[in-house]
């Protein structure tokens, strides 16, 4: 073996194991000794798969110091509208180099905290054009040795009235973006017409759909049934994600449950922040077999002051705000930071099993429940078998040690 990780504990297995790595993948897992060119001694530590971030706004990340936080929202201006205005003002200061620099840094912060795969959002609009997408595609190349990155082209604006915007999304896909984003609530009466061209473009380019579903409390508006129907129409089963999912809590359960069943059948996933309405948005869908991942969403930008891209912290916030205390509940929290996200990203060679990519974490913790409930970060982060971060700091691909 090129590398052997010795004497580690695994989730759901008894005893100590040795893990052999060849060409960046797990080639062997055994209780017997393995011969290797290089050894990483686990000394009884807990070995898990790397974490998967399914939703982070990379282009806006780490801009909080440019925001005047004392500005008051004018009376009568909706929260979302106010935040959008703050963001638009901020975006005028963005350059390609600036986006590359901040996005790379937030990727490194996430990796140092255990993330090995990520889906990032980059906005496409009249102001930025394709600048953010071009920048993030460069970041994708720059970080590839320590992070697998998917880029979503997120159109900000109503392309039903601004057709040039849809042309930009098409161009973004042609440049190499992995999928399309969106926010159907901006046209609450025309969700079908809004989603249709996005699904069509994703199907045409072999990409994914990953849209925000933040609908206001209006029972007429429920995007998920339309997303299920479009996934079937365009053959995008398993390649559709809805972020935030607020509509799941104010719709009546008798309307939600049948839709969740069809979401499970068609592989329409959810990515959720662990704030508010945890039962309806996260736990009920998860219990019904829908893939649900927990996300950072915004990190130090006008939408979220603070945050550091650390998924384990998000797991702890979920456990605390959701009063999740059982072993099974905390284990499920870890799954929503790892295997559930891998499913949403369409990654199949994932996990601690022979054949999986050797994206692995070593924890100096007794149990995965301790990891989540105490927010214990990984001691080592391995990307395709190579140690890229130790004790919360990058040790590969950066000079910021
Ligand atoms: Zn978002």
mmCIF file of C-alpha atoms and ligand atoms in Angstrom:
data_model
loop_
_atom_site.group_PDB
_atom_site.id
_atom_site.type_symbol
_atom_site.label_atom_id
_atom_site.label_comp_id
_atom_site.label_asym_id
_atom_site.label_seq_id
_atom_site.Cartn_x
_atom_site.Cartn_y
_atom_site.Cartn_z
ATOM 1 C CA UNK A 1 0.000 0.000 0.000
ATOM 2 C CA UNK A 2 1.177 3.549 -0.651
ATOM 3 C CA UNK A 3 -0.133 4.586 2.743
ATOM 4 C CA UNK A 4 -1.534 2.703 5.719
ATOM 5 C CA UNK A 5 -3.573 4.319 8.478
ATOM 6 C CA UNK A 6 -3.104 2.039 11.452
ATOM 7 C CA UNK A 7 -5.269 1.186 14.463
ATOM 8 C CA UNK A 8 -8.319 3.338 13.943
ATOM 9 C CA UNK A 9 -11.877 2.912 15.190
ATOM 10 C CA UNK A 10 -14.697 3.096 12.639
ATOM 11 C CA UNK A 11 -18.331 4.096 12.901
ATOM 12 C CA UNK A 12 -20.550 1.000 13.224
ATOM 13 C CA UNK A 13 -17.608 -1.426 13.566
ATOM 14 C CA UNK A 14 -15.992 -3.027 16.574
ATOM 15 C CA UNK A 15 -12.277 -3.061 17.322
ATOM 16 C CA UNK A 16 -9.270 -1.490 15.642
ATOM 17 C CA UNK A 17 -8.742 -1.418 11.876
ATOM 18 C CA UNK A 18 -5.967 -0.781 9.399
ATOM 19 C CA UNK A 19 -6.823 1.140 6.237
ATOM 20 C CA UNK A 20 -4.714 0.774 3.091
ATOM 21 C CA UNK A 21 -4.670 3.557 0.503
ATOM 22 C CA UNK A 22 -3.637 3.276 -3.125
ATOM 23 C CA UNK A 23 -3.919 5.992 -5.803
ATOM 24 C CA UNK A 24 -6.058 8.181 -3.545
ATOM 25 C CA UNK A 25 -8.660 5.516 -2.801
ATOM 26 C CA UNK A 26 -9.257 3.054 0.014
ATOM 27 C CA UNK A 27 -7.858 -0.239 -1.246
ATOM 28 C CA UNK A 28 -8.129 -2.367 1.898
ATOM 29 C CA UNK A 29 -9.694 -2.365 5.341
ATOM 30 C CA UNK A 30 -8.659 -5.100 7.692
ATOM 31 C CA UNK A 31 -7.963 -5.964 11.314
ATOM 32 C CA UNK A 32 -4.760 -7.667 10.108
ATOM 33 C CA UNK A 33 -1.492 -5.718 9.701
ATOM 34 C CA UNK A 34 -0.964 -4.083 6.304
ATOM 35 C CA UNK A 35 2.387 -3.355 4.679
ATOM 36 C CA UNK A 36 2.839 0.194 3.426
ATOM 37 C CA UNK A 37 5.402 2.632 2.080
ATOM 38 C CA UNK A 38 4.155 5.184 4.575
ATOM 39 C CA UNK A 39 2.235 4.944 7.852
ATOM 40 C CA UNK A 40 -0.120 7.284 9.642
ATOM 41 C CA UNK A 41 -0.621 5.963 13.153
ATOM 42 C CA UNK A 42 -4.210 6.253 14.340
ATOM 43 C CA UNK A 43 -3.528 5.165 17.923
ATOM 44 C CA UNK A 44 -7.192 4.316 18.478
ATOM 45 C CA UNK A 45 -8.584 7.512 16.984
ATOM 46 C CA UNK A 46 -11.970 7.639 15.261
ATOM 47 C CA UNK A 47 -11.831 7.559 11.439
ATOM 48 C CA UNK A 48 -14.772 8.947 9.456
ATOM 49 C CA UNK A 49 -15.411 10.073 5.905
ATOM 50 C CA UNK A 50 -14.788 13.762 5.111
ATOM 51 C CA UNK A 51 -17.597 16.282 5.513
ATOM 52 C CA UNK A 52 -19.680 17.557 2.611
ATOM 53 C CA UNK A 53 -20.872 21.161 2.362
ATOM 54 C CA UNK A 54 -23.738 21.328 -0.111
ATOM 55 C CA UNK A 55 -24.490 25.063 -0.030
ATOM 56 C CA UNK A 56 -22.137 28.001 0.542
ATOM 57 C CA UNK A 57 -22.218 31.439 -1.119
ATOM 58 C CA UNK A 58 -18.559 31.592 -2.059
ATOM 59 C CA UNK A 59 -18.638 34.858 -4.007
ATOM 60 C CA UNK A 60 -19.960 36.906 -1.081
ATOM 61 C CA UNK A 61 -18.027 35.137 1.709
ATOM 62 C CA UNK A 62 -15.767 37.101 4.061
ATOM 63 C CA UNK A 63 -17.157 40.533 3.207
ATOM 64 C CA UNK A 64 -18.703 41.336 6.585
ATOM 65 C CA UNK A 65 -16.121 43.990 7.356
ATOM 66 C CA UNK A 66 -17.362 46.004 4.372
ATOM 67 C CA UNK A 67 -20.890 46.098 5.772
ATOM 68 C CA UNK A 68 -22.156 48.888 7.998
ATOM 69 C CA UNK A 69 -23.962 46.781 10.590
ATOM 70 C CA UNK A 70 -25.544 49.753 12.335
ATOM 71 C CA UNK A 71 -27.659 50.655 9.306
ATOM 72 C CA UNK A 72 -31.293 50.378 10.210
ATOM 73 C CA UNK A 73 -33.808 48.773 7.946
ATOM 74 C CA UNK A 74 -36.170 51.501 6.695
ATOM 75 C CA UNK A 75 -39.731 51.075 7.891
ATOM 76 C CA UNK A 76 -41.788 49.168 5.352
ATOM 77 C CA UNK A 77 -38.752 47.546 3.650
ATOM 78 C CA UNK A 78 -38.889 43.769 3.853
ATOM 79 C CA UNK A 79 -35.867 42.014 5.401
ATOM 80 C CA UNK A 80 -34.998 40.238 2.180
ATOM 81 C CA UNK A 81 -35.262 43.421 0.119
ATOM 82 C CA UNK A 82 -33.031 45.270 2.608
ATOM 83 C CA UNK A 83 -30.405 42.523 2.549
ATOM 84 C CA UNK A 84 -30.460 42.451 -1.233
ATOM 85 C CA UNK A 85 -29.847 46.202 -1.347
ATOM 86 C CA UNK A 86 -26.925 45.857 1.081
ATOM 87 C CA UNK A 87 -25.502 43.061 -1.034
ATOM 88 C CA UNK A 88 -25.937 44.938 -4.310
ATOM 89 C CA UNK A 89 -24.031 47.919 -2.894
ATOM 90 C CA UNK A 90 -21.290 45.584 -1.740
ATOM 91 C CA UNK A 91 -21.053 43.763 -5.069
ATOM 92 C CA UNK A 92 -20.007 46.974 -6.811
ATOM 93 C CA UNK A 93 -16.682 46.588 -4.995
ATOM 94 C CA UNK A 94 -16.125 42.998 -6.214
ATOM 95 C CA UNK A 95 -13.369 42.203 -8.682
ATOM 96 C CA UNK A 96 -12.403 38.801 -10.015
ATOM 97 C CA UNK A 97 -9.201 38.733 -7.938
ATOM 98 C CA UNK A 98 -11.110 39.783 -4.832
ATOM 99 C CA UNK A 99 -13.621 36.942 -5.280
ATOM 100 C CA UNK A 100 -10.834 34.431 -5.958
ATOM 101 C CA UNK A 101 -8.983 35.494 -2.834
ATOM 102 C CA UNK A 102 -11.992 35.375 -0.477
ATOM 103 C CA UNK A 103 -13.486 32.196 -1.941
ATOM 104 C CA UNK A 104 -10.161 30.377 -1.719
ATOM 105 C CA UNK A 105 -9.788 31.451 1.886
ATOM 106 C CA UNK A 106 -13.253 30.286 2.921
ATOM 107 C CA UNK A 107 -12.615 26.958 1.160
ATOM 108 C CA UNK A 108 -9.432 26.555 3.194
ATOM 109 C CA UNK A 109 -11.280 27.424 6.406
ATOM 110 C CA UNK A 110 -13.850 24.744 5.596
ATOM 111 C CA UNK A 111 -11.207 22.123 4.736
ATOM 112 C CA UNK A 112 -9.243 22.834 7.916
ATOM 113 C CA UNK A 113 -12.485 22.070 9.789
ATOM 114 C CA UNK A 114 -13.041 18.776 7.946
ATOM 115 C CA UNK A 115 -14.859 19.533 4.679
ATOM 116 C CA UNK A 116 -13.547 17.588 1.694
ATOM 117 C CA UNK A 117 -16.315 18.270 -0.863
ATOM 118 C CA UNK A 118 -18.390 21.397 -1.417
ATOM 119 C CA UNK A 119 -21.053 22.871 -3.663
ATOM 120 C CA UNK A 120 -20.689 26.657 -3.878
ATOM 121 C CA UNK A 121 -23.071 29.267 -5.243
ATOM 122 C CA UNK A 122 -21.902 32.096 -7.522
ATOM 123 C CA UNK A 123 -24.231 34.863 -8.597
ATOM 124 C CA UNK A 124 -24.952 35.788 -12.186
ATOM 125 C CA UNK A 125 -26.643 39.144 -12.727
ATOM 126 C CA UNK A 126 -26.527 42.424 -14.619
ATOM 127 C CA UNK A 127 -23.979 43.833 -12.175
ATOM 128 C CA UNK A 128 -21.430 41.015 -12.049
ATOM 129 C CA UNK A 129 -22.209 39.342 -15.365
ATOM 130 C CA UNK A 130 -20.087 36.189 -15.299
ATOM 131 C CA UNK A 131 -17.271 37.609 -13.139
ATOM 132 C CA UNK A 132 -18.173 35.502 -10.094
ATOM 133 C CA UNK A 133 -18.504 32.326 -12.150
ATOM 134 C CA UNK A 134 -15.171 32.888 -13.890
ATOM 135 C CA UNK A 135 -13.547 33.556 -10.522
ATOM 136 C CA UNK A 136 -15.076 30.491 -8.866
ATOM 137 C CA UNK A 137 -14.091 28.213 -11.749
ATOM 138 C CA UNK A 138 -10.511 29.367 -11.155
ATOM 139 C CA UNK A 139 -10.930 28.674 -7.429
ATOM 140 C CA UNK A 140 -12.187 25.183 -8.290
ATOM 141 C CA UNK A 141 -8.862 24.515 -10.063
ATOM 142 C CA UNK A 142 -6.828 26.197 -7.349
ATOM 143 C CA UNK A 143 -8.264 24.106 -4.484
ATOM 144 C CA UNK A 144 -8.598 20.791 -6.307
ATOM 145 C CA UNK A 145 -5.781 19.107 -4.371
ATOM 146 C CA UNK A 146 -7.690 19.533 -1.111
ATOM 147 C CA UNK A 147 -11.325 20.156 -2.018
ATOM 148 C CA UNK A 148 -13.691 18.871 -4.706
ATOM 149 C CA UNK A 149 -15.791 21.876 -5.611
ATOM 150 C CA UNK A 150 -19.004 22.120 -7.622
ATOM 151 C CA UNK A 151 -20.114 25.554 -8.816
ATOM 152 C CA UNK A 152 -23.740 26.608 -9.172
ATOM 153 C CA UNK A 153 -24.611 29.557 -11.431
ATOM 154 C CA UNK A 154 -27.209 31.424 -9.384
ATOM 155 C CA UNK A 155 -29.177 33.980 -11.449
ATOM 156 C CA UNK A 156 -30.265 36.920 -9.343
ATOM 157 C CA UNK A 157 -33.191 38.624 -10.998
ATOM 158 C CA UNK A 158 -36.290 37.754 -12.944
ATOM 159 C CA UNK A 159 -35.164 36.261 -16.226
ATOM 160 C CA UNK A 160 -38.825 36.012 -17.313
ATOM 161 C CA UNK A 161 -38.605 39.768 -17.824
ATOM 162 C CA UNK A 162 -34.862 39.942 -18.367
ATOM 163 C CA UNK A 163 -34.096 37.211 -20.942
ATOM 164 C CA UNK A 164 -30.429 38.232 -21.191
ATOM 165 C CA UNK A 165 -30.001 36.813 -17.691
ATOM 166 C CA UNK A 166 -30.885 33.320 -18.855
ATOM 167 C CA UNK A 167 -28.322 33.658 -21.672
ATOM 168 C CA UNK A 168 -25.717 34.397 -18.989
ATOM 169 C CA UNK A 169 -26.690 31.230 -17.100
ATOM 170 C CA UNK A 170 -26.306 29.242 -20.316
ATOM 171 C CA UNK A 171 -22.879 30.825 -20.832
ATOM 172 C CA UNK A 172 -21.913 29.945 -17.264
ATOM 173 C CA UNK A 173 -22.767 26.293 -17.911
ATOM 174 C CA UNK A 174 -20.784 26.404 -21.160
ATOM 175 C CA UNK A 175 -17.806 27.798 -19.208
ATOM 176 C CA UNK A 176 -17.960 24.825 -16.828
ATOM 177 C CA UNK A 177 -20.433 25.598 -14.043
ATOM 178 C CA UNK A 178 -21.852 22.355 -12.633
ATOM 179 C CA UNK A 179 -25.449 23.451 -12.387
ATOM 180 C CA UNK A 180 -28.064 26.160 -12.092
ATOM 181 C CA UNK A 181 -29.457 27.924 -9.051
ATOM 182 C CA UNK A 182 -32.366 30.275 -8.592
ATOM 183 C CA UNK A 183 -34.954 31.637 -6.224
ATOM 184 C CA UNK A 184 -38.497 31.005 -7.470
ATOM 185 C CA UNK A 185 -40.118 33.113 -4.751
ATOM 186 C CA UNK A 186 -39.240 36.267 -6.693
ATOM 187 C CA UNK A 187 -42.055 35.332 -9.085
ATOM 188 C CA UNK A 188 -44.515 33.718 -6.661
ATOM 189 C CA UNK A 189 -47.302 33.444 -9.225
ATOM 190 C CA UNK A 190 -45.058 32.053 -11.960
ATOM 191 C CA UNK A 191 -42.963 29.386 -10.259
ATOM 192 C CA UNK A 192 -43.553 26.831 -13.035
ATOM 193 C CA UNK A 193 -42.550 29.275 -15.779
ATOM 194 C CA UNK A 194 -39.509 30.318 -13.737
ATOM 195 C CA UNK A 195 -38.265 26.793 -12.987
ATOM 196 C CA UNK A 196 -38.872 25.280 -16.405
ATOM 197 C CA UNK A 197 -35.991 26.951 -18.300
ATOM 198 C CA UNK A 198 -33.596 26.253 -15.423
ATOM 199 C CA UNK A 199 -34.403 22.530 -15.477
ATOM 200 C CA UNK A 200 -34.179 22.520 -19.273
ATOM 201 C CA UNK A 201 -30.718 24.102 -19.182
ATOM 202 C CA UNK A 202 -29.490 21.676 -16.497
ATOM 203 C CA UNK A 203 -30.686 18.721 -18.580
ATOM 204 C CA UNK A 204 -29.112 20.122 -21.755
ATOM 205 C CA UNK A 205 -25.700 20.557 -20.093
ATOM 206 C CA UNK A 206 -25.804 17.410 -17.918
ATOM 207 C CA UNK A 207 -25.802 19.574 -14.793
ATOM 208 C CA UNK A 208 -27.743 19.814 -11.562
ATOM 209 C CA UNK A 209 -30.483 22.107 -10.251
ATOM 210 C CA UNK A 210 -29.945 23.672 -6.834
ATOM 211 C CA UNK A 211 -32.446 26.421 -6.080
ATOM 212 C CA UNK A 212 -33.422 28.377 -2.979
ATOM 213 C CA UNK A 213 -36.917 27.567 -1.796
ATOM 214 C CA UNK A 214 -37.568 30.382 0.655
ATOM 215 C CA UNK A 215 -41.197 31.015 0.012
ATOM 216 C CA UNK A 216 -43.185 33.386 2.177
ATOM 217 C CA UNK A 217 -46.036 32.160 4.277
ATOM 218 C CA UNK A 218 -48.531 31.782 1.509
ATOM 219 C CA UNK A 219 -50.136 28.372 1.087
ATOM 220 C CA UNK A 220 -50.597 28.948 -2.637
ATOM 221 C CA UNK A 221 -46.831 28.846 -3.083
ATOM 222 C CA UNK A 222 -45.219 25.451 -2.859
ATOM 223 C CA UNK A 223 -42.342 24.852 -5.274
ATOM 224 C CA UNK A 224 -41.457 21.290 -4.300
ATOM 225 C CA UNK A 225 -44.284 19.533 -6.214
ATOM 226 C CA UNK A 226 -43.274 21.501 -9.310
ATOM 227 C CA UNK A 227 -39.605 20.589 -8.778
ATOM 228 C CA UNK A 228 -40.532 16.900 -8.544
ATOM 229 C CA UNK A 229 -42.539 17.130 -11.754
ATOM 230 C CA UNK A 230 -39.721 18.958 -13.596
ATOM 231 C CA UNK A 231 -37.136 16.439 -12.332
ATOM 232 C CA UNK A 232 -39.212 13.664 -13.895
ATOM 233 C CA UNK A 233 -39.942 15.573 -17.108
ATOM 234 C CA UNK A 234 -36.286 16.429 -17.740
ATOM 235 C CA UNK A 235 -34.742 13.175 -16.463
ATOM 236 C CA UNK A 236 -33.025 14.931 -13.555
ATOM 237 C CA UNK A 237 -33.885 12.387 -10.870
ATOM 238 C CA UNK A 238 -31.314 12.556 -8.062
ATOM 239 C CA UNK A 239 -29.863 15.808 -9.412
ATOM 240 C CA UNK A 240 -32.187 18.381 -7.819
ATOM 241 C CA UNK A 241 -31.788 20.157 -4.477
ATOM 242 C CA UNK A 242 -33.964 22.710 -2.704
ATOM 243 C CA UNK A 243 -32.203 24.910 -0.165
ATOM 244 C CA UNK A 244 -33.631 26.319 3.075
ATOM 245 C CA UNK A 245 -37.064 24.709 2.544
ATOM 246 C CA UNK A 246 -39.058 27.131 4.644
ATOM 247 C CA UNK A 247 -42.258 26.312 2.816
ATOM 248 C CA UNK A 248 -42.223 22.872 4.465
ATOM 249 C CA UNK A 249 -43.196 24.272 7.859
ATOM 250 C CA UNK A 250 -46.141 26.468 7.055
ATOM 251 C CA UNK A 251 -47.800 24.170 4.546
ATOM 252 C CA UNK A 252 -50.302 21.815 6.226
ATOM 253 C CA UNK A 253 -48.824 18.335 6.914
ATOM 254 C CA UNK A 254 -51.476 16.604 4.812
ATOM 255 C CA UNK A 255 -50.165 18.567 1.852
ATOM 256 C CA UNK A 256 -46.474 18.095 2.684
ATOM 257 C CA UNK A 257 -46.312 14.352 3.383
ATOM 258 C CA UNK A 258 -47.325 13.144 -0.119
ATOM 259 C CA UNK A 259 -44.855 15.623 -1.645
ATOM 260 C CA UNK A 260 -42.032 14.342 0.598
ATOM 261 C CA UNK A 261 -42.811 10.831 -0.648
ATOM 262 C CA UNK A 262 -42.426 11.932 -4.259
ATOM 263 C CA UNK A 263 -39.235 13.827 -3.352
ATOM 264 C CA UNK A 264 -37.741 10.634 -1.955
ATOM 265 C CA UNK A 265 -38.784 8.686 -5.063
ATOM 266 C CA UNK A 266 -37.319 11.245 -7.497
ATOM 267 C CA UNK A 267 -34.272 12.168 -5.446
ATOM 268 C CA UNK A 268 -35.132 15.806 -4.792
ATOM 269 C CA UNK A 269 -32.817 16.656 -1.896
ATOM 270 C CA UNK A 270 -32.923 19.306 0.815
ATOM 271 C CA UNK A 271 -30.111 21.457 2.172
ATOM 272 C CA UNK A 272 -31.006 23.309 5.352
ATOM 273 C CA UNK A 273 -29.598 25.696 7.886
ATOM 274 C CA UNK A 274 -30.247 24.360 11.376
ATOM 275 C CA UNK A 275 -32.162 27.429 12.508
ATOM 276 C CA UNK A 276 -35.873 27.237 13.194
ATOM 277 C CA UNK A 277 -38.590 24.746 12.320
ATOM 278 C CA UNK A 278 -36.116 21.892 12.525
ATOM 279 C CA UNK A 279 -38.788 19.239 12.852
ATOM 280 C CA UNK A 280 -40.715 20.201 9.720
ATOM 281 C CA UNK A 281 -37.772 21.146 7.470
ATOM 282 C CA UNK A 282 -35.172 18.590 8.581
ATOM 283 C CA UNK A 283 -36.363 15.766 10.816
ATOM 284 C CA UNK A 284 -39.666 14.805 9.204
ATOM 285 C CA UNK A 285 -38.213 14.774 5.639
ATOM 286 C CA UNK A 286 -35.146 12.824 6.859
ATOM 287 C CA UNK A 287 -37.349 10.265 8.643
ATOM 288 C CA UNK A 288 -39.255 9.800 5.387
ATOM 289 C CA UNK A 289 -36.051 8.998 3.504
ATOM 290 C CA UNK A 290 -35.462 12.343 1.773
ATOM 291 C CA UNK A 291 -31.751 13.222 1.651
ATOM 292 C CA UNK A 292 -31.197 16.210 3.933
ATOM 293 C CA UNK A 293 -27.863 17.964 4.432
ATOM 294 C CA UNK A 294 -26.981 20.677 6.963
ATOM 295 C CA UNK A 295 -25.248 23.715 5.492
ATOM 296 C CA UNK A 296 -23.322 26.885 6.304
ATOM 297 C CA UNK A 297 -25.022 28.915 3.531
ATOM 298 C CA UNK A 298 -23.478 32.333 4.272
ATOM 299 C CA UNK A 299 -20.147 32.949 5.979
ATOM 300 C CA UNK A 300 -19.255 36.456 7.156
ATOM 301 C CA UNK A 301 -21.290 38.339 4.575
ATOM 302 C CA UNK A 302 -24.267 40.740 4.624
ATOM 303 C CA UNK A 303 -26.654 37.825 5.195
ATOM 304 C CA UNK A 304 -24.778 36.279 8.108
ATOM 305 C CA UNK A 305 -22.420 38.139 10.369
ATOM 306 C CA UNK A 306 -19.869 35.621 11.563
ATOM 307 C CA UNK A 307 -19.570 31.916 10.878
ATOM 308 C CA UNK A 308 -16.404 30.156 9.818
ATOM 309 C CA UNK A 309 -17.431 27.479 7.334
ATOM 310 C CA UNK A 310 -17.120 24.772 9.988
ATOM 311 C CA UNK A 311 -19.687 22.010 9.434
ATOM 312 C CA UNK A 312 -19.112 20.355 12.811
ATOM 313 C CA UNK A 313 -20.194 23.626 14.428
ATOM 314 C CA UNK A 314 -23.316 23.563 12.257
ATOM 315 C CA UNK A 315 -23.949 20.034 13.562
ATOM 316 C CA UNK A 316 -23.640 21.264 17.135
ATOM 317 C CA UNK A 317 -26.003 24.189 16.449
ATOM 318 C CA UNK A 318 -28.492 21.707 14.983
ATOM 319 C CA UNK A 319 -28.231 19.480 18.055
ATOM 320 C CA UNK A 320 -28.676 22.391 20.454
ATOM 321 C CA UNK A 321 -31.454 24.248 18.668
ATOM 322 C CA UNK A 322 -33.279 21.007 17.900
ATOM 323 C CA UNK A 323 -32.763 19.567 21.414
ATOM 324 C CA UNK A 324 -31.173 16.501 19.800
ATOM 325 C CA UNK A 325 -29.627 14.465 22.602
ATOM 326 C CA UNK A 326 -30.048 10.769 21.771
ATOM 327 C CA UNK A 327 -27.184 8.705 20.340
ATOM 328 C CA UNK A 328 -29.230 8.025 17.215
ATOM 329 C CA UNK A 329 -30.108 11.702 16.791
ATOM 330 C CA UNK A 330 -26.496 12.858 17.089
ATOM 331 C CA UNK A 331 -25.377 10.128 14.716
ATOM 332 C CA UNK A 332 -28.014 11.300 12.259
ATOM 333 C CA UNK A 333 -26.634 14.839 12.605
ATOM 334 C CA UNK A 334 -23.220 13.555 11.502
ATOM 335 C CA UNK A 335 -24.831 11.770 8.544
ATOM 336 C CA UNK A 336 -26.408 15.077 7.481
ATOM 337 C CA UNK A 337 -22.917 16.615 7.391
ATOM 338 C CA UNK A 338 -21.429 13.736 5.444
ATOM 339 C CA UNK A 339 -23.151 10.869 3.632
ATOM 340 C CA UNK A 340 -26.387 12.792 2.962
ATOM 341 C CA UNK A 341 -24.431 15.594 1.323
ATOM 342 C CA UNK A 342 -22.426 13.134 -0.762
ATOM 343 C CA UNK A 343 -25.716 11.765 -2.086
ATOM 344 C CA UNK A 344 -26.914 15.295 -2.926
ATOM 345 C CA UNK A 345 -23.652 15.933 -4.788
ATOM 346 C CA UNK A 346 -24.048 12.680 -6.712
ATOM 347 C CA UNK A 347 -20.822 11.212 -5.317
ATOM 348 C CA UNK A 348 -20.913 7.430 -5.025
ATOM 349 C CA UNK A 349 -17.287 6.520 -4.175
ATOM 350 C CA UNK A 350 -17.720 7.909 -0.684
ATOM 351 C CA UNK A 351 -17.380 6.538 2.831
ATOM 352 C CA UNK A 352 -15.045 4.308 4.807
ATOM 353 C CA UNK A 353 -15.190 1.312 2.499
ATOM 354 C CA UNK A 354 -12.890 -0.267 -0.092
ATOM 355 C CA UNK A 355 -13.173 1.584 -3.393
ATOM 356 C CA UNK A 356 -14.149 4.902 -1.820
ATOM 357 C CA UNK A 357 -12.022 7.995 -2.340
ATOM 358 C CA UNK A 358 -9.726 8.352 0.679
ATOM 359 C CA UNK A 359 -11.290 11.584 1.948
ATOM 360 C CA UNK A 360 -11.009 10.904 5.651
ATOM 361 C CA UNK A 361 -10.997 12.552 9.061
ATOM 362 C CA UNK A 362 -9.241 11.457 12.241
ATOM 363 C CA UNK A 363 -10.880 12.547 15.480
ATOM 364 C CA UNK A 364 -9.379 12.395 18.935
ATOM 365 C CA UNK A 365 -12.797 11.664 20.419
ATOM 366 C CA UNK A 366 -14.473 8.673 22.007
ATOM 367 C CA UNK A 367 -17.630 8.777 19.928
ATOM 368 C CA UNK A 368 -19.198 10.594 16.999
ATOM 369 C CA UNK A 369 -21.793 11.831 19.488
ATOM 370 C CA UNK A 370 -18.988 13.635 21.371
ATOM 371 C CA UNK A 371 -17.750 15.107 18.083
ATOM 372 C CA UNK A 372 -21.148 16.678 17.331
ATOM 373 C CA UNK A 373 -22.304 17.652 20.808
ATOM 374 C CA UNK A 374 -18.941 19.186 21.773
ATOM 375 C CA UNK A 375 -17.981 20.466 18.295
ATOM 376 C CA UNK A 376 -14.683 18.574 18.321
ATOM 377 C CA UNK A 377 -12.760 19.347 15.137
ATOM 378 C CA UNK A 378 -10.733 16.702 13.304
ATOM 379 C CA UNK A 379 -7.106 16.248 14.275
ATOM 380 C CA UNK A 380 -6.245 15.374 10.677
ATOM 381 C CA UNK A 381 -8.008 15.870 7.335
ATOM 382 C CA UNK A 382 -6.991 13.613 4.464
ATOM 383 C CA UNK A 383 -7.850 14.369 0.842
ATOM 384 C CA UNK A 384 -7.378 11.365 -1.446
ATOM 385 C CA UNK A 385 -5.083 9.846 1.156
ATOM 386 C CA UNK A 386 -2.897 12.902 1.721
ATOM 387 C CA UNK A 387 -2.953 14.889 4.977
ATOM 388 C CA UNK A 388 -4.061 18.417 4.001
ATOM 389 C CA UNK A 389 -4.950 19.868 7.412
ATOM 390 C CA UNK A 390 -3.954 19.191 10.995
ATOM 391 C CA UNK A 391 -5.367 20.540 14.242
ATOM 392 C CA UNK A 392 -7.598 23.038 12.463
ATOM 393 C CA UNK A 393 -4.912 24.420 10.130
ATOM 394 C CA UNK A 394 -4.137 23.751 6.509
ATOM 395 C CA UNK A 395 -0.789 22.063 6.037
ATOM 396 C CA UNK A 396 -0.940 21.598 2.288
ATOM 397 C CA UNK A 397 -1.600 23.897 -0.653
ATOM 398 C CA UNK A 398 -1.241 27.103 1.347
ATOM 399 C CA UNK A 399 1.423 29.040 3.163
ATOM 400 C CA UNK A 400 -1.003 30.137 5.893
ATOM 401 C CA UNK A 401 0.242 27.528 8.353
HETATM 402 ZN ZN1 LIG B 1 -28.263 30.203 0.040
#
